[in-house]
Amino acid sequence: MFNVHEYIERRLPVQCVAHRGYSGMYPENTLLAFREAIKIGADVIEFDVRVSGDGVPVVIHDPSVDRTTNGHGLV
C-alpha cells in the first residue's frame, strides 16, 4: 500500500504519473494527451488497452465508446 510518510522519511523519489496522458487538458488516451504530458515533464504515462470485438488492441479506458466519442456501443 502507498504510504506517503515512508516516501518523506526515506526521501524516496516522487514521480509524476500522467493518468491517461494529460487528460485534464486534452482528450484522454490520445497521442495529443501523451505528447503534452511529456512536454510538461511527466515521468510515466498511464494508459488503458482493450481488445475490440474484432480482436484489435485499442487504447481506451471504458468498455464502450459512449463516454469519450460521439458513437455508441462496445469497443
mmCIF file of N, CA and C in Angstrom, residues 7-65:
data_model
loop_
_atom_site.group_PDB
_atom_site.id
_atom_site.type_symbol
_atom_site.label_atom_id
_atom_site.label_comp_id
_atom_site.label_asym_id
_atom_site.label_seq_id
_atom_site.Cartn_x
_atom_site.Cartn_y
_atom_site.Cartn_z
ATOM 1 N N TYR A 7 7.698 7.731 1.961
ATOM 2 C CA TYR A 7 8.405 8.488 0.932
ATOM 3 C C TYR A 7 9.122 9.690 1.530
ATOM 4 N N ILE A 8 8.477 10.363 2.452
ATOM 5 C CA ILE A 8 9.077 11.545 3.075
ATOM 6 C C ILE A 8 10.240 11.143 3.970
ATOM 7 N N GLU A 9 10.031 10.148 4.826
ATOM 8 C CA GLU A 9 11.065 9.726 5.772
ATOM 9 C C GLU A 9 12.288 9.153 5.064
ATOM 10 N N ARG A 10 12.063 8.357 4.033
ATOM 11 C CA ARG A 10 13.175 7.712 3.329
ATOM 12 C C ARG A 10 13.682 8.547 2.159
ATOM 13 N N ARG A 11 13.037 9.675 1.918
ATOM 14 C CA ARG A 11 13.405 10.570 0.813
ATOM 15 C C ARG A 11 13.428 9.831 -0.520
ATOM 16 N N LEU A 12 12.407 9.036 -0.728
ATOM 17 C CA LEU A 12 12.280 8.317 -1.992
ATOM 18 C C LEU A 12 11.873 9.293 -3.095
ATOM 19 N N PRO A 13 12.321 9.039 -4.318
ATOM 20 C CA PRO A 13 11.958 9.956 -5.405
ATOM 21 C C PRO A 13 10.465 9.880 -5.718
ATOM 22 N N VAL A 14 9.905 11.016 -6.010
ATOM 23 C CA VAL A 14 8.496 11.097 -6.383
ATOM 24 C C VAL A 14 8.428 11.210 -7.898
ATOM 25 N N GLN A 15 7.496 10.480 -8.492
ATOM 26 C CA GLN A 15 7.329 10.534 -9.940
ATOM 27 C C GLN A 15 5.993 11.166 -10.295
ATOM 28 N N CYS A 16 6.003 11.913 -11.377
ATOM 29 C CA CYS A 16 4.772 12.483 -11.917
ATOM 30 C C CYS A 16 4.198 11.482 -12.912
ATOM 31 N N VAL A 17 3.010 10.957 -12.605
ATOM 32 C CA VAL A 17 2.348 9.984 -13.473
ATOM 33 C C VAL A 17 1.174 10.672 -14.159
ATOM 34 N N ALA A 18 1.192 10.674 -15.469
ATOM 35 C CA ALA A 18 0.117 11.289 -16.253
ATOM 36 C C ALA A 18 -0.963 10.230 -16.502
ATOM 37 N N HIS A 19 -2.065 10.365 -15.782
ATOM 38 C CA HIS A 19 -3.161 9.396 -15.855
ATOM 39 C C HIS A 19 -3.927 9.581 -17.160
ATOM 40 N N ARG A 20 -3.822 8.596 -18.044
ATOM 41 C CA ARG A 20 -4.424 8.662 -19.390
ATOM 42 C C ARG A 20 -3.860 9.833 -20.184
ATOM 43 N N GLY A 21 -2.578 10.105 -19.956
ATOM 44 C CA GLY A 21 -1.943 11.259 -20.586
ATOM 45 C C GLY A 21 -2.279 12.513 -19.810
ATOM 46 N N TYR A 22 -2.190 13.649 -20.457
ATOM 47 C CA TYR A 22 -2.538 14.935 -19.826
ATOM 48 C C TYR A 22 -4.040 15.108 -20.000
ATOM 49 N N SER A 23 -4.793 14.208 -19.356
ATOM 50 C CA SER A 23 -6.237 14.105 -19.604
ATOM 51 C C SER A 23 -7.052 15.231 -18.985
ATOM 52 N N GLY A 24 -6.452 16.024 -18.133
ATOM 53 C CA GLY A 24 -7.170 17.172 -17.598
ATOM 54 C C GLY A 24 -7.296 18.311 -18.604
ATOM 55 N N MET A 25 -6.441 18.281 -19.620
ATOM 56 C CA MET A 25 -6.427 19.354 -20.621
ATOM 57 C C MET A 25 -6.744 18.873 -22.036
ATOM 58 N N TYR A 26 -6.529 17.587 -22.297
ATOM 59 C CA TYR A 26 -6.681 17.048 -23.649
ATOM 60 C C TYR A 26 -7.494 15.756 -23.589
ATOM 61 N N PRO A 27 -8.039 15.322 -24.720
ATOM 62 C CA PRO A 27 -8.819 14.078 -24.704
ATOM 63 C C PRO A 27 -7.973 12.907 -24.184
ATOM 64 N N GLU A 28 -8.517 12.187 -23.222
ATOM 65 C CA GLU A 28 -7.773 11.106 -22.572
ATOM 66 C C GLU A 28 -7.360 10.012 -23.550
ATOM 67 N N ASN A 29 -6.230 9.387 -23.231
ATOM 68 C CA ASN A 29 -5.709 8.254 -24.000
ATOM 69 C C ASN A 29 -5.503 8.566 -25.479
ATOM 70 N N THR A 30 -5.128 9.818 -25.787
ATOM 71 C CA THR A 30 -4.834 10.187 -27.172
ATOM 72 C C THR A 30 -3.355 10.523 -27.304
ATOM 73 N N LEU A 31 -2.847 10.446 -28.529
ATOM 74 C CA LEU A 31 -1.453 10.827 -28.752
ATOM 75 C C LEU A 31 -1.202 12.262 -28.319
ATOM 76 N N LEU A 32 -2.168 13.137 -28.551
ATOM 77 C CA LEU A 32 -2.028 14.527 -28.122
ATOM 78 C C LEU A 32 -1.844 14.606 -26.605
ATOM 79 N N ALA A 33 -2.664 13.896 -25.858
ATOM 80 C CA ALA A 33 -2.558 13.900 -24.392
ATOM 81 C C ALA A 33 -1.225 13.316 -23.936
ATOM 82 N N PHE A 34 -0.728 12.293 -24.624
ATOM 83 C CA PHE A 34 0.557 11.691 -24.268
ATOM 84 C C PHE A 34 1.706 12.659 -24.572
ATOM 85 N N ARG A 35 1.678 13.278 -25.743
ATOM 86 C CA ARG A 35 2.745 14.220 -26.118
ATOM 87 C C ARG A 35 2.796 15.420 -25.174
ATOM 88 N N GLU A 36 1.640 15.937 -24.829
ATOM 89 C CA GLU A 36 1.600 17.098 -23.939
ATOM 90 C C GLU A 36 2.060 16.727 -22.528
ATOM 91 N N ALA A 37 1.769 15.517 -22.086
ATOM 92 C CA ALA A 37 2.247 15.059 -20.777
ATOM 93 C C ALA A 37 3.772 15.008 -20.760
ATOM 94 N N ILE A 38 4.352 14.545 -21.853
ATOM 95 C CA ILE A 38 5.812 14.513 -21.961
ATOM 96 C C ILE A 38 6.369 15.934 -21.929
ATOM 97 N N LYS A 39 5.724 16.855 -22.642
ATOM 98 C CA LYS A 39 6.192 18.249 -22.682
ATOM 99 C C LYS A 39 6.223 18.893 -21.303
ATOM 100 N N ILE A 40 5.255 18.554 -20.438
ATOM 101 C CA ILE A 40 5.236 19.178 -19.110
ATOM 102 C C ILE A 40 6.060 18.401 -18.084
ATOM 103 N N GLY A 41 6.738 17.323 -18.539
ATOM 104 C CA GLY A 41 7.680 16.639 -17.669
ATOM 105 C C GLY A 41 7.185 15.401 -16.960
ATOM 106 N N ALA A 42 6.115 14.790 -17.433
ATOM 107 C CA ALA A 42 5.638 13.557 -16.797
ATOM 108 C C ALA A 42 6.725 12.488 -16.860
ATOM 109 N N ASP A 43 6.886 11.759 -15.763
ATOM 110 C CA ASP A 43 7.848 10.658 -15.715
ATOM 111 C C ASP A 43 7.259 9.376 -16.289
ATOM 112 N N VAL A 44 5.956 9.211 -16.111
ATOM 113 C CA VAL A 44 5.254 7.991 -16.525
ATOM 114 C C VAL A 44 3.938 8.399 -17.168
ATOM 115 N N ILE A 45 3.549 7.677 -18.210
ATOM 116 C CA ILE A 45 2.225 7.872 -18.799
ATOM 117 C C ILE A 45 1.453 6.576 -18.624
ATOM 118 N N GLU A 46 0.355 6.665 -17.906
ATOM 119 C CA GLU A 46 -0.527 5.510 -17.689
ATOM 120 C C GLU A 46 -1.596 5.553 -18.766
ATOM 121 N N PHE A 47 -1.847 4.402 -19.389
ATOM 122 C CA PHE A 47 -2.930 4.341 -20.364
ATOM 123 C C PHE A 47 -3.559 2.958 -20.347
ATOM 124 N N ASP A 48 -4.716 2.857 -20.959
ATOM 125 C CA ASP A 48 -5.513 1.635 -20.925
ATOM 126 C C ASP A 48 -5.583 1.020 -22.316
ATOM 127 N N VAL A 49 -5.463 -0.291 -22.379
ATOM 128 C CA VAL A 49 -5.607 -1.006 -23.643
ATOM 129 C C VAL A 49 -6.693 -2.054 -23.484
ATOM 130 N N ARG A 50 -7.601 -2.067 -24.436
ATOM 131 C CA ARG A 50 -8.648 -3.093 -24.506
ATOM 132 C C ARG A 50 -8.553 -3.753 -25.868
ATOM 133 N N VAL A 51 -9.138 -4.925 -25.971
ATOM 134 C CA VAL A 51 -9.215 -5.610 -27.256
ATOM 135 C C VAL A 51 -10.628 -5.434 -27.783
ATOM 136 N N SER A 52 -10.724 -4.937 -29.008
ATOM 137 C CA SER A 52 -12.037 -4.690 -29.611
ATOM 138 C C SER A 52 -12.741 -6.006 -29.937
ATOM 139 N N GLY A 53 -14.004 -5.898 -30.270
ATOM 140 C CA GLY A 53 -14.795 -7.081 -30.602
ATOM 141 C C GLY A 53 -14.217 -7.894 -31.744
ATOM 142 N N ASP A 54 -13.461 -7.242 -32.636
ATOM 143 C CA ASP A 54 -12.848 -7.962 -33.754
ATOM 144 C C ASP A 54 -11.377 -8.291 -33.503
ATOM 145 N N GLY A 55 -10.951 -8.189 -32.223
ATOM 146 C CA GLY A 55 -9.624 -8.652 -31.840
ATOM 147 C C GLY A 55 -8.489 -7.660 -31.999
ATOM 148 N N VAL A 56 -8.789 -6.387 -32.194
ATOM 149 C CA VAL A 56 -7.751 -5.371 -32.379
ATOM 150 C C VAL A 56 -7.507 -4.637 -31.062
ATOM 151 N N PRO A 57 -6.240 -4.542 -30.613
ATOM 152 C CA PRO A 57 -5.964 -3.767 -29.404
ATOM 153 C C PRO A 57 -6.214 -2.277 -29.667
ATOM 154 N N VAL A 58 -6.907 -1.625 -28.750
ATOM 155 C CA VAL A 58 -7.183 -0.193 -28.862
ATOM 156 C C VAL A 58 -6.913 0.472 -27.518
ATOM 157 N N VAL A 59 -6.517 1.732 -27.564
ATOM 158 C CA VAL A 59 -6.247 2.487 -26.341
ATOM 159 C C VAL A 59 -7.529 3.210 -25.956
ATOM 160 N N ILE A 60 -8.211 2.661 -24.950
ATOM 161 C CA ILE A 60 -9.455 3.243 -24.432
ATOM 162 C C ILE A 60 -9.687 2.673 -23.039
ATOM 163 N N HIS A 61 -10.233 3.476 -22.150
ATOM 164 C CA HIS A 61 -10.467 3.038 -20.772
ATOM 165 C C HIS A 61 -11.765 2.253 -20.617
ATOM 166 N N ASP A 62 -12.819 2.779 -21.179
ATOM 167 C CA ASP A 62 -14.156 2.221 -20.954
ATOM 168 C C ASP A 62 -14.430 1.021 -21.858
ATOM 169 N N PRO A 63 -15.355 0.176 -21.450
ATOM 170 C CA PRO A 63 -15.734 -0.953 -22.311
ATOM 171 C C PRO A 63 -16.564 -0.522 -23.519
ATOM 172 N N SER A 64 -17.089 0.707 -23.473
ATOM 173 C CA SER A 64 -17.850 1.227 -24.612
ATOM 174 C C SER A 64 -17.248 2.556 -25.053
ATOM 175 N N VAL A 65 -17.665 3.019 -26.229
ATOM 176 C CA VAL A 65 -17.175 4.294 -26.748
ATOM 177 C C VAL A 65 -18.104 5.446 -26.393
#
